[in-house]
Tab-separated table of C-alpha atoms in Angstrom:
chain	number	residue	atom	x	y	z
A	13	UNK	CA	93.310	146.024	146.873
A	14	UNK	CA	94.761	142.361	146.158
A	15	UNK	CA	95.257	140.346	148.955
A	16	UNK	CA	97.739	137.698	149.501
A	17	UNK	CA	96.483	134.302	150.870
A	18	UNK	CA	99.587	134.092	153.761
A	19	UNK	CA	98.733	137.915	154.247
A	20	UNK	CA	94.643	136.793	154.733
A	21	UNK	CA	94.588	133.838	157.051
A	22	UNK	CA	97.284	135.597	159.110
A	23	UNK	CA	95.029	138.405	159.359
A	24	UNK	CA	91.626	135.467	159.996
A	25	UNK	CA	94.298	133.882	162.848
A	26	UNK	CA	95.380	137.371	164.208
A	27	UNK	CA	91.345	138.289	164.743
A	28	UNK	CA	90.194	135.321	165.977
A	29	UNK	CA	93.001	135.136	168.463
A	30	UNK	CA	91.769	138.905	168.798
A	31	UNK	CA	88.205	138.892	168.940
A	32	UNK	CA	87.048	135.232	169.934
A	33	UNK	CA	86.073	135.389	173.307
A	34	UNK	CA	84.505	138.729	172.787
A	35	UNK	CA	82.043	137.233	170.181
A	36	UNK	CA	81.745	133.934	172.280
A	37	UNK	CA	80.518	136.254	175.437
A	38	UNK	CA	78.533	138.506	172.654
A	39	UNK	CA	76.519	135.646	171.290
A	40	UNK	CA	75.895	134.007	174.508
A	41	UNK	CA	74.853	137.152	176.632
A	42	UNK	CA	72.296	136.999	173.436
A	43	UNK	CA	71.041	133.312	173.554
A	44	UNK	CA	71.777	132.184	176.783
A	45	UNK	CA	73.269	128.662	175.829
A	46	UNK	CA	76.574	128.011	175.629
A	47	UNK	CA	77.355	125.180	173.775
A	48	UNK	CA	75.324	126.974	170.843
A	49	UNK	CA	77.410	129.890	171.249
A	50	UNK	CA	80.523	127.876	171.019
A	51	UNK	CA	79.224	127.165	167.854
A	52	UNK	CA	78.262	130.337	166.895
A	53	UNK	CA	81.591	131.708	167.611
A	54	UNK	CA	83.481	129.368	165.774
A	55	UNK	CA	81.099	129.933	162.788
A	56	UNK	CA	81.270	133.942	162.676
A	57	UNK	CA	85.147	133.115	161.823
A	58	UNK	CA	84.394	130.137	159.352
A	59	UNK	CA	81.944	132.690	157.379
A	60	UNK	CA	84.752	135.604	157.892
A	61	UNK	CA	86.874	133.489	155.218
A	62	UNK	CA	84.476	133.965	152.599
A	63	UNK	CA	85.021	137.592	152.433
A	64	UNK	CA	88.787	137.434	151.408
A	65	UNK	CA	88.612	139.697	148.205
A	66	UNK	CA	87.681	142.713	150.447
A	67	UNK	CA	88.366	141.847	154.172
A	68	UNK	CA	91.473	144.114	155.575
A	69	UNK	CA	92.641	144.967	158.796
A	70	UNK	CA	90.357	147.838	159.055
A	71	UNK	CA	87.539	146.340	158.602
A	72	UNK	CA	87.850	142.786	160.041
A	73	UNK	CA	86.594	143.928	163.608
A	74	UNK	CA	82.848	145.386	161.968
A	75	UNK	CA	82.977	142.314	159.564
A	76	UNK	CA	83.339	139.919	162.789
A	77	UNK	CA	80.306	141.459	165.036
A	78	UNK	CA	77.979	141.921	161.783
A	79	UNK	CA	78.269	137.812	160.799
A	80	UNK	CA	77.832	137.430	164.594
A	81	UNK	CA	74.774	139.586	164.919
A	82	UNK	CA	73.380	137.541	162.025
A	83	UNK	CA	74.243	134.127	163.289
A	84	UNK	CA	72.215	135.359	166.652
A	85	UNK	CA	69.326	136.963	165.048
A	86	UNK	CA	68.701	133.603	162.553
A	87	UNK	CA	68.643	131.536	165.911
A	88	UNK	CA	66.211	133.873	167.660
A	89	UNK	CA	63.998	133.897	164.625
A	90	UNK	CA	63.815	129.959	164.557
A	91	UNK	CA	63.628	129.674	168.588
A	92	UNK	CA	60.891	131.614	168.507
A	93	UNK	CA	58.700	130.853	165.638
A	94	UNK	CA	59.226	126.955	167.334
A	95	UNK	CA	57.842	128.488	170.290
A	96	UNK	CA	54.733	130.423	168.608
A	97	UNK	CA	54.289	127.151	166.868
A	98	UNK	CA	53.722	125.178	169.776
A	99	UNK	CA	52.335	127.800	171.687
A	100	UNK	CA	49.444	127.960	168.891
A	101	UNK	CA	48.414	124.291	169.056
A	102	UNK	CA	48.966	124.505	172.957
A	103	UNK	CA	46.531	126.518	173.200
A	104	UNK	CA	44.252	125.535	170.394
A	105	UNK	CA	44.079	122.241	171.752
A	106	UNK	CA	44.542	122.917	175.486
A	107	UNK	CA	41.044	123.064	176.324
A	108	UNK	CA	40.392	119.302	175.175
A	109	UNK	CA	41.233	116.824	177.836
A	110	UNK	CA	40.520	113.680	176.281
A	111	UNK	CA	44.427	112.256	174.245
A	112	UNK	CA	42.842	109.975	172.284
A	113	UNK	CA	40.791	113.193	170.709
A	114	UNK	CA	44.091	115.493	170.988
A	115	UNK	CA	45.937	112.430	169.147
A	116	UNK	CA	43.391	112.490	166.570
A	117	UNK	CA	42.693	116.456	165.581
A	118	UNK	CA	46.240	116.257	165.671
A	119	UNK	CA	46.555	113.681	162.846
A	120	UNK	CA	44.170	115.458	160.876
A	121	UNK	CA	45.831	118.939	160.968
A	122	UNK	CA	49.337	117.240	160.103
A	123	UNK	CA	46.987	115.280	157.548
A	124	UNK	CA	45.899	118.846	156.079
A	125	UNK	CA	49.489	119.858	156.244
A	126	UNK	CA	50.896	117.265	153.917
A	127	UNK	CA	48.077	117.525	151.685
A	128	UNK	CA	48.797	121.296	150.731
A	129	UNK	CA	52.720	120.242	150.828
A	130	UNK	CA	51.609	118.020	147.748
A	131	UNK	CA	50.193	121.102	146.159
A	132	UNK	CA	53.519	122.843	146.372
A	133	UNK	CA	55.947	123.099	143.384
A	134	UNK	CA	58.741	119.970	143.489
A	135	UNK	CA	61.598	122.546	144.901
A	136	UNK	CA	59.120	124.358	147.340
A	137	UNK	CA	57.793	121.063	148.363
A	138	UNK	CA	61.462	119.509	149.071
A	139	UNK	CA	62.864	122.476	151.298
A	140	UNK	CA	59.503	122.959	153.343
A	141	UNK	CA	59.401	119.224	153.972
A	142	UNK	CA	63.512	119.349	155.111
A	143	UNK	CA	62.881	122.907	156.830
A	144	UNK	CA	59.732	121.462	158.822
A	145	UNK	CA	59.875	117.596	159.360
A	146	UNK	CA	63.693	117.117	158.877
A	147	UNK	CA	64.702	119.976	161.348
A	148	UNK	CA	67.229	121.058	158.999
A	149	UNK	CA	68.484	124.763	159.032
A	150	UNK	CA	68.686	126.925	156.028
A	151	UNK	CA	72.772	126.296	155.432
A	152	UNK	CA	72.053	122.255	155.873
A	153	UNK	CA	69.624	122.759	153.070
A	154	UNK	CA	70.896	125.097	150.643
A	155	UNK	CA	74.138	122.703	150.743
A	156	UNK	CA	72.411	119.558	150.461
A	157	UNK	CA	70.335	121.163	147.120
A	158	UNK	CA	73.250	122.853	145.573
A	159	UNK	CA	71.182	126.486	146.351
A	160	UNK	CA	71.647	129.713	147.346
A	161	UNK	CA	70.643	130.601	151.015
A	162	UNK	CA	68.830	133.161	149.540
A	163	UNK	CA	66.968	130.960	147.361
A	164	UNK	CA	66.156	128.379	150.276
A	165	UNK	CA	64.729	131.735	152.314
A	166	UNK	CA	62.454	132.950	149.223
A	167	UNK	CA	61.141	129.241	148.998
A	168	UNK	CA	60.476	128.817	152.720
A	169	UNK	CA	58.666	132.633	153.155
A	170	UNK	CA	56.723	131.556	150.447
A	171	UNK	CA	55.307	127.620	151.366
A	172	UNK	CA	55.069	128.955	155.209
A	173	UNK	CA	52.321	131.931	153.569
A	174	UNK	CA	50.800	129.221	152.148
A	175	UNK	CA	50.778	126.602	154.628
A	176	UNK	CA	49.660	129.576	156.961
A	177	UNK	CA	46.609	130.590	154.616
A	178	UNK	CA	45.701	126.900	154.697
A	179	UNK	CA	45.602	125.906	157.791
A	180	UNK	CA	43.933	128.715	158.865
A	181	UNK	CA	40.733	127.535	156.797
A	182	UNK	CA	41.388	124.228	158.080
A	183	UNK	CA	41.212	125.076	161.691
């Protein structure tokens, strides 16, 4: 199947025209935001072009809601890991009434934290530190590094065991 370029973006202009408010509704009925399913939207057809050696007509429509299903299920994953995190030391620390103590078990936990970062191999060190005080997403960091997404995933399963592990003998 060889596909012409004219022939493939007509087809990528043809489906969004198609498809786009679909997916917009799709991801939004999912996340409830909408400015973040703007985004989404737009970004299920910005990853459909990189599929041009075996997208088609037939298959453009399953192609679409798959991206779009994976676009929603990476956001719910980091939404709510942000909200076990904060959950955690919510209620860790909820009992304590006194800031100036909260302020200061709170040093020394993010004090624990960046002394096991140190531990961590150079690459496993750089995308935990951009994945957990940068705020950046997997795609911000795999560009920035010149690595796979895959890669950046492995790296960041891995340090979070660790970290986990870790602090758990801290606390």
């Amino acid at each position: 199947m060889k596909n012409n370029s004219k022939p493939f973006f007509q087809l990528i202009v043809d489906s969004y025209e198609k498809y786009h408010h679909s997916v917009l509704l799709y991801i939004y009925y999912r996340i409830n935001d909408e400015e973040e399913a703007k985004d989404f939207s737009q970004d299920v057809f910005l990853r459909l072009m990189d599929y041009k050696q075996i997208l088609c007509a037939d298959t453009v429509e399953h192609f679409i809601y798959v991206i779009a299903r994976n676009l929603v299920t990476d956001y719910l994953r980091r939404y709510y890991k942000k909200r076990e995190i904060t959950s955690f030391i919510y209620d860790t620390y909820s009992g304590s009434t006194n800031e100036v103590e909260e302020q200061i078990v709170a040093e020394d936990i993010l004090e624990c934290e960046k002394y096991r970062m140190k531990l961590l191999p150079l690459q496993r060190r750089r995308i935990y530190n951009m994945s957990r005080f940068e705020d950046k997403t997997i795609e911000e960091i795999s560009e920035e590094l010149n690595l796979s997404r895959r890669t950046v995933e492995n790296h960041l399963f891995i340090s979070r065991k660790e970290m986990r592990s870790y602090m758990k003998q801290c606390i």
